[in-house]
mmCIF file with all atom_site columns, C-alpha atoms in Angstrom:
data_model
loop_
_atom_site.group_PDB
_atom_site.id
_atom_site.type_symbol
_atom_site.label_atom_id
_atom_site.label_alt_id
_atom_site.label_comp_id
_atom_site.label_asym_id
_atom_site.label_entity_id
_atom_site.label_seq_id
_atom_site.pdbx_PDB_ins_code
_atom_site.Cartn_x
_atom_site.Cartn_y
_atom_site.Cartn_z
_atom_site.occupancy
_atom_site.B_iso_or_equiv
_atom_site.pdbx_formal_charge
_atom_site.auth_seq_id
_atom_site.auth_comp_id
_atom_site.auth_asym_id
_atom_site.auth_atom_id
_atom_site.pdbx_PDB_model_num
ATOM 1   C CA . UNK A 1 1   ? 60.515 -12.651 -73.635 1.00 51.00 ? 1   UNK A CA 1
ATOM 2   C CA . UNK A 1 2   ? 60.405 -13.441 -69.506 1.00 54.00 ? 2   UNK A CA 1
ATOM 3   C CA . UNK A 1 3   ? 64.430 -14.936 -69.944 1.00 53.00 ? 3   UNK A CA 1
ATOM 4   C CA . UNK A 1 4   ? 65.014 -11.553 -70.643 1.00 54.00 ? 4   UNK A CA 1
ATOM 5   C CA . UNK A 1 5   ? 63.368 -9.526  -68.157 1.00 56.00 ? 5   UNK A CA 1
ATOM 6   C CA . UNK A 1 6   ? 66.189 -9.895  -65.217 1.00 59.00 ? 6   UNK A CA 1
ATOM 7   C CA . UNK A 1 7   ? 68.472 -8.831  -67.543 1.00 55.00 ? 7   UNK A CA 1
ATOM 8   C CA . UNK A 1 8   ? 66.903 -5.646  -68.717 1.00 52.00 ? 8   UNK A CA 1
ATOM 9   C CA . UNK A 1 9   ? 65.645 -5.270  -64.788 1.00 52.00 ? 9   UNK A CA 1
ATOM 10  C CA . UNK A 1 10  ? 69.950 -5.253  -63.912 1.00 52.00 ? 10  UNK A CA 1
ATOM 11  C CA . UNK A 1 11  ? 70.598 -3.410  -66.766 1.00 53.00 ? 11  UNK A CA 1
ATOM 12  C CA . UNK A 1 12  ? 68.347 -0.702  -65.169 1.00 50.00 ? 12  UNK A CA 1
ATOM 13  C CA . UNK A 1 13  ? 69.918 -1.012  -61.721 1.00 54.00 ? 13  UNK A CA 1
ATOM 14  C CA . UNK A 1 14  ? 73.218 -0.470  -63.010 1.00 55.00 ? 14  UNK A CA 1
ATOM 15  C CA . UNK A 1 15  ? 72.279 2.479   -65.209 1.00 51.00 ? 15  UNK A CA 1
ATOM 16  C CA . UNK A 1 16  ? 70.160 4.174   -62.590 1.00 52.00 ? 16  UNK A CA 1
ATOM 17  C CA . UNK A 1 17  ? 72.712 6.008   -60.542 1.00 52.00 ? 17  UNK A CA 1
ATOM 18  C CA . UNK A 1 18  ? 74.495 7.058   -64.279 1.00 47.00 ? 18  UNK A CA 1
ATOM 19  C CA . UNK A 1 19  ? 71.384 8.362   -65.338 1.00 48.00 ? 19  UNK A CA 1
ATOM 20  C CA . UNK A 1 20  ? 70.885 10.013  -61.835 1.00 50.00 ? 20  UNK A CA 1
ATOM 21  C CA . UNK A 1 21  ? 74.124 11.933  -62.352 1.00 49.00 ? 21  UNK A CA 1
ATOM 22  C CA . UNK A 1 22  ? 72.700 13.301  -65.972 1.00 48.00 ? 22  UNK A CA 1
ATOM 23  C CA . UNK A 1 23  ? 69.439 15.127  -64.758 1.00 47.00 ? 23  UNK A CA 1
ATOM 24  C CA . UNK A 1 24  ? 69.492 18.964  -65.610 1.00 54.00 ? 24  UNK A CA 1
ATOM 25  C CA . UNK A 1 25  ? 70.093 20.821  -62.354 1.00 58.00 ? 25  UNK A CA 1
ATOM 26  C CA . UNK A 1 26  ? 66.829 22.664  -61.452 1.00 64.00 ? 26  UNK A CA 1
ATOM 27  C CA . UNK A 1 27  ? 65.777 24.059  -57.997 1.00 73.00 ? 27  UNK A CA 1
ATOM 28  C CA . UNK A 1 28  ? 66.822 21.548  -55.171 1.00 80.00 ? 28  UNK A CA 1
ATOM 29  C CA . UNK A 1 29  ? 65.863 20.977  -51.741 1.00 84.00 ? 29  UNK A CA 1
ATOM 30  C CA . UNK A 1 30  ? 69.004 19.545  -49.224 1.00 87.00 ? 30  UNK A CA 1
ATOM 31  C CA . UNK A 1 31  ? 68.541 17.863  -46.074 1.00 88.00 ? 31  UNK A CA 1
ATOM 32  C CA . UNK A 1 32  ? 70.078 15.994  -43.767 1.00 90.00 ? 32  UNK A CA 1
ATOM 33  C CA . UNK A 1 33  ? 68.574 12.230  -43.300 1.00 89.00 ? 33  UNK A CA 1
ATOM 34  C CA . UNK A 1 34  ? 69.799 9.655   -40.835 1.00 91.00 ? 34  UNK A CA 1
ATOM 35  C CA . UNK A 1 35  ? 71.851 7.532   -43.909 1.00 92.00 ? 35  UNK A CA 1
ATOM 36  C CA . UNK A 1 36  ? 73.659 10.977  -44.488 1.00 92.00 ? 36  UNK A CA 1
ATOM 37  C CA . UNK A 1 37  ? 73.010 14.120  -46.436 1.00 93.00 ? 37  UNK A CA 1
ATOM 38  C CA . UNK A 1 38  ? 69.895 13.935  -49.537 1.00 91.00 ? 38  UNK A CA 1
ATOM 39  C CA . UNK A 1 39  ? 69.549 16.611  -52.153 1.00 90.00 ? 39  UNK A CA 1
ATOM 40  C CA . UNK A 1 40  ? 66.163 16.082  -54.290 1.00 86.00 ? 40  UNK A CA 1
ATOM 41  C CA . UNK A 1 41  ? 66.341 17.923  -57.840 1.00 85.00 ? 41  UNK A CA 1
ATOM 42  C CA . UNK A 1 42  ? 63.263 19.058  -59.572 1.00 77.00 ? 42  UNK A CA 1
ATOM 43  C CA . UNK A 1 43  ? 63.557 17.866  -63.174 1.00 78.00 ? 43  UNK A CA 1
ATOM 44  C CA . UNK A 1 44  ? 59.694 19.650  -63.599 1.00 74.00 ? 44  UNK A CA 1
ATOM 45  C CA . UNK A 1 45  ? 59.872 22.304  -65.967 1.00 75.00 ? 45  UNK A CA 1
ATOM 46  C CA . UNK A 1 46  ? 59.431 25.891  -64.822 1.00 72.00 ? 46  UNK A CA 1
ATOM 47  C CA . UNK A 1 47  ? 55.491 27.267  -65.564 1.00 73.00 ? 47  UNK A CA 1
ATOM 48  C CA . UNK A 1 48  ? 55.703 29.196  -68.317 1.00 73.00 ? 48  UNK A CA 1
ATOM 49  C CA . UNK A 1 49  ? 53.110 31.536  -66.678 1.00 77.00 ? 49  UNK A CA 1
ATOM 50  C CA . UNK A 1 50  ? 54.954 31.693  -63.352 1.00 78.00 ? 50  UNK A CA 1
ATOM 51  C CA . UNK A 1 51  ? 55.027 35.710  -62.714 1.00 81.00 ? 51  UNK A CA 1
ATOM 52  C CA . UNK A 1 52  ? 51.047 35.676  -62.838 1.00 82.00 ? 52  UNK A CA 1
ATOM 53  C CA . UNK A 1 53  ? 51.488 34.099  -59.463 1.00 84.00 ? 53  UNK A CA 1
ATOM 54  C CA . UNK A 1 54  ? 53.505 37.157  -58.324 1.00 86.00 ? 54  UNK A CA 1
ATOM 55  C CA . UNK A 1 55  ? 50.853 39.684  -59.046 1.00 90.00 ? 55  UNK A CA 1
ATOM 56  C CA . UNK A 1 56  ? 49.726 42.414  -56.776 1.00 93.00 ? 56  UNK A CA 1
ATOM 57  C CA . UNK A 1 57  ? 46.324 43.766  -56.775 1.00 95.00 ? 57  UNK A CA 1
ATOM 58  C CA . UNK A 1 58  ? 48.215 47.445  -58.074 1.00 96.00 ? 58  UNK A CA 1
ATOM 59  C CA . UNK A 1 59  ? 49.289 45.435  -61.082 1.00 94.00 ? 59  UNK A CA 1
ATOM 60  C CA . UNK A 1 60  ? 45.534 44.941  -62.420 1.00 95.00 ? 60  UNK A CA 1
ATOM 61  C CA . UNK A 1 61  ? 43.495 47.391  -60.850 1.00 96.00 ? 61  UNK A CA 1
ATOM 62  C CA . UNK A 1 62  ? 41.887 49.314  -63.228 1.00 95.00 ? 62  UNK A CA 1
ATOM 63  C CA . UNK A 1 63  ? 39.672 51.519  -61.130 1.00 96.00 ? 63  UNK A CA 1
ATOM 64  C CA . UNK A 1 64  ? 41.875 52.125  -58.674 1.00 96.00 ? 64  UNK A CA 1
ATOM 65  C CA . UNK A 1 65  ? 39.572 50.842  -55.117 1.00 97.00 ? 65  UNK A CA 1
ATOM 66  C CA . UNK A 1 66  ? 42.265 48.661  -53.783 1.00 97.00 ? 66  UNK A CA 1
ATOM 67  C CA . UNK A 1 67  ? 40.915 45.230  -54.923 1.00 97.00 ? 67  UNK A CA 1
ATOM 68  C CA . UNK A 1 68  ? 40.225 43.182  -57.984 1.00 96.00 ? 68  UNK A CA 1
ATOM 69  C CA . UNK A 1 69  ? 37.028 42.303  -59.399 1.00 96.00 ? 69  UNK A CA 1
ATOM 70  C CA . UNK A 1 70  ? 36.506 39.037  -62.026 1.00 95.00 ? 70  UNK A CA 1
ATOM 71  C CA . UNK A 1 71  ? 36.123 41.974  -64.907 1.00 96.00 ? 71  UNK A CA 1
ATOM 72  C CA . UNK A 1 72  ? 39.851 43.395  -63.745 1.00 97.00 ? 72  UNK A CA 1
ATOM 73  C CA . UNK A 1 73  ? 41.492 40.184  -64.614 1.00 95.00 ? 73  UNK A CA 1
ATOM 74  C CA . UNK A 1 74  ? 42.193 39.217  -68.359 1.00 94.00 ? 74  UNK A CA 1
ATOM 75  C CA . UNK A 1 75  ? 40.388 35.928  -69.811 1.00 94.00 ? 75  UNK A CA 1
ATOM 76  C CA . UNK A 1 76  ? 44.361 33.799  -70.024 1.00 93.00 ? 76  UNK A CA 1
ATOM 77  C CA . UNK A 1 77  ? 45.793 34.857  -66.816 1.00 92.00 ? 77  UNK A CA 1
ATOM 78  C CA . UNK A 1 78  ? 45.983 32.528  -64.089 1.00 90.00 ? 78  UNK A CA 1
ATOM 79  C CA . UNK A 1 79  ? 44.002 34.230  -61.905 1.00 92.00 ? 79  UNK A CA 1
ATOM 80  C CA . UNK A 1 80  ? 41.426 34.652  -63.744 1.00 93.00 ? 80  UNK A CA 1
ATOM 81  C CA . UNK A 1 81  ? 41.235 30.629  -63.708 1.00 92.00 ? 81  UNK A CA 1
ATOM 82  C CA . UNK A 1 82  ? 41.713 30.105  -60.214 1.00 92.00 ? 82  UNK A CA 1
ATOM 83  C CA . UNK A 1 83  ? 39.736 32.690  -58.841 1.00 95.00 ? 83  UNK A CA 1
ATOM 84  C CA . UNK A 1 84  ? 37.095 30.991  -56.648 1.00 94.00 ? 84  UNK A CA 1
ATOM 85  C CA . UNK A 1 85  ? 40.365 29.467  -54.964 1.00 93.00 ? 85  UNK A CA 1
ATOM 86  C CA . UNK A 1 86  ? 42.234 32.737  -54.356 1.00 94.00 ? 86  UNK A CA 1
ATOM 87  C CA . UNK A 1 87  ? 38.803 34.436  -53.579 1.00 95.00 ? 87  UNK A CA 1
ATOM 88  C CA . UNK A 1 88  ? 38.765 33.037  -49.654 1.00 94.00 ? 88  UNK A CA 1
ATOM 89  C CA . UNK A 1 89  ? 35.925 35.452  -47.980 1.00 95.00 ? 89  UNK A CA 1
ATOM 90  C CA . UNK A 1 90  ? 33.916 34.541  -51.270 1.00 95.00 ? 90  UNK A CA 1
ATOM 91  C CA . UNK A 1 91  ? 32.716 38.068  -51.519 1.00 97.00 ? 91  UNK A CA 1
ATOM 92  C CA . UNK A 1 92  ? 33.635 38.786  -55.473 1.00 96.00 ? 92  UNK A CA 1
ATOM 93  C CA . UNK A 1 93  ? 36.945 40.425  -54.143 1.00 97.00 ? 93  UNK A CA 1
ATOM 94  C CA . UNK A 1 94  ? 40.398 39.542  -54.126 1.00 96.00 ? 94  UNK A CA 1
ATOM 95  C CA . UNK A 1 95  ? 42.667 41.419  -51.922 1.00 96.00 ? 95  UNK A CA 1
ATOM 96  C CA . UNK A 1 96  ? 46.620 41.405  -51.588 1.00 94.00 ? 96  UNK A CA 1
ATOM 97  C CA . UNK A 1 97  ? 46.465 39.771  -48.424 1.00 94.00 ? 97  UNK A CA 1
ATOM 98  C CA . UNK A 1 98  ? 44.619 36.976  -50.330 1.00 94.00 ? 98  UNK A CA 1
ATOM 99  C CA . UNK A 1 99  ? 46.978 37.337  -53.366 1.00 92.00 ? 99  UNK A CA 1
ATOM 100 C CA . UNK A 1 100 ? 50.025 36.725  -50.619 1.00 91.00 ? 100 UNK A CA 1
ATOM 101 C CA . UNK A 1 101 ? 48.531 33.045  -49.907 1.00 87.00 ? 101 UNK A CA 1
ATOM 102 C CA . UNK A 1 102 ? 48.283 31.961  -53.472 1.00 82.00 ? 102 UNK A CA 1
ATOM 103 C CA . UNK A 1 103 ? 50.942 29.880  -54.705 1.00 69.00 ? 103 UNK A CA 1
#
């Protein structure tokens, strides 16, 4: 099996920048690095629950006083699961100034 290894090794160097060319095009990020120019592809799927992280406190306030409370939030959104993060101050609150820093 090890006579084999430096082949399959080689076999993966030559493929690499083929298989490189073949990744689906998701969001990139380009900059300019001192060999020349780099674009980096994500090849990450997008969250399937990525407009709960766009929510405004409007969106779920039931009663209306300009903030959300844990009892606001529905049990499968992802605030509800990440609230002592997005809950800064730690008073029971969250706020759209605290919403705006949750990513």
């Amino acid at each position: 099996m090890k006579a084999h290894t430096p082949l399959f090794c080689l076999a993966l160097l030559a493929a690499g920048p083929a298989l490189a060319q073949n990744v689906e095009s998701g969001p990139q990020a380009s900059f300019e690095a001192q060999t020349g120019p780099v674009t980096v592809v994500s090849v990450q799927p997008p969250l399937p629950n990525a407009s709960q992280y766009a929510v405004k406190v409007a969106d779920l306030d039931a009663n209306g006083d300009g903030r959300l409370d844990r009892t606001e939030v529905p049990d499968d959104h992802a605030l509800h699961f990440e609230w002592k993060l997005v809950d800064r101050n730690r008073d029971g609150y969250v706020t759209d100034e605290e919403l705006a820093n949750w990513k």
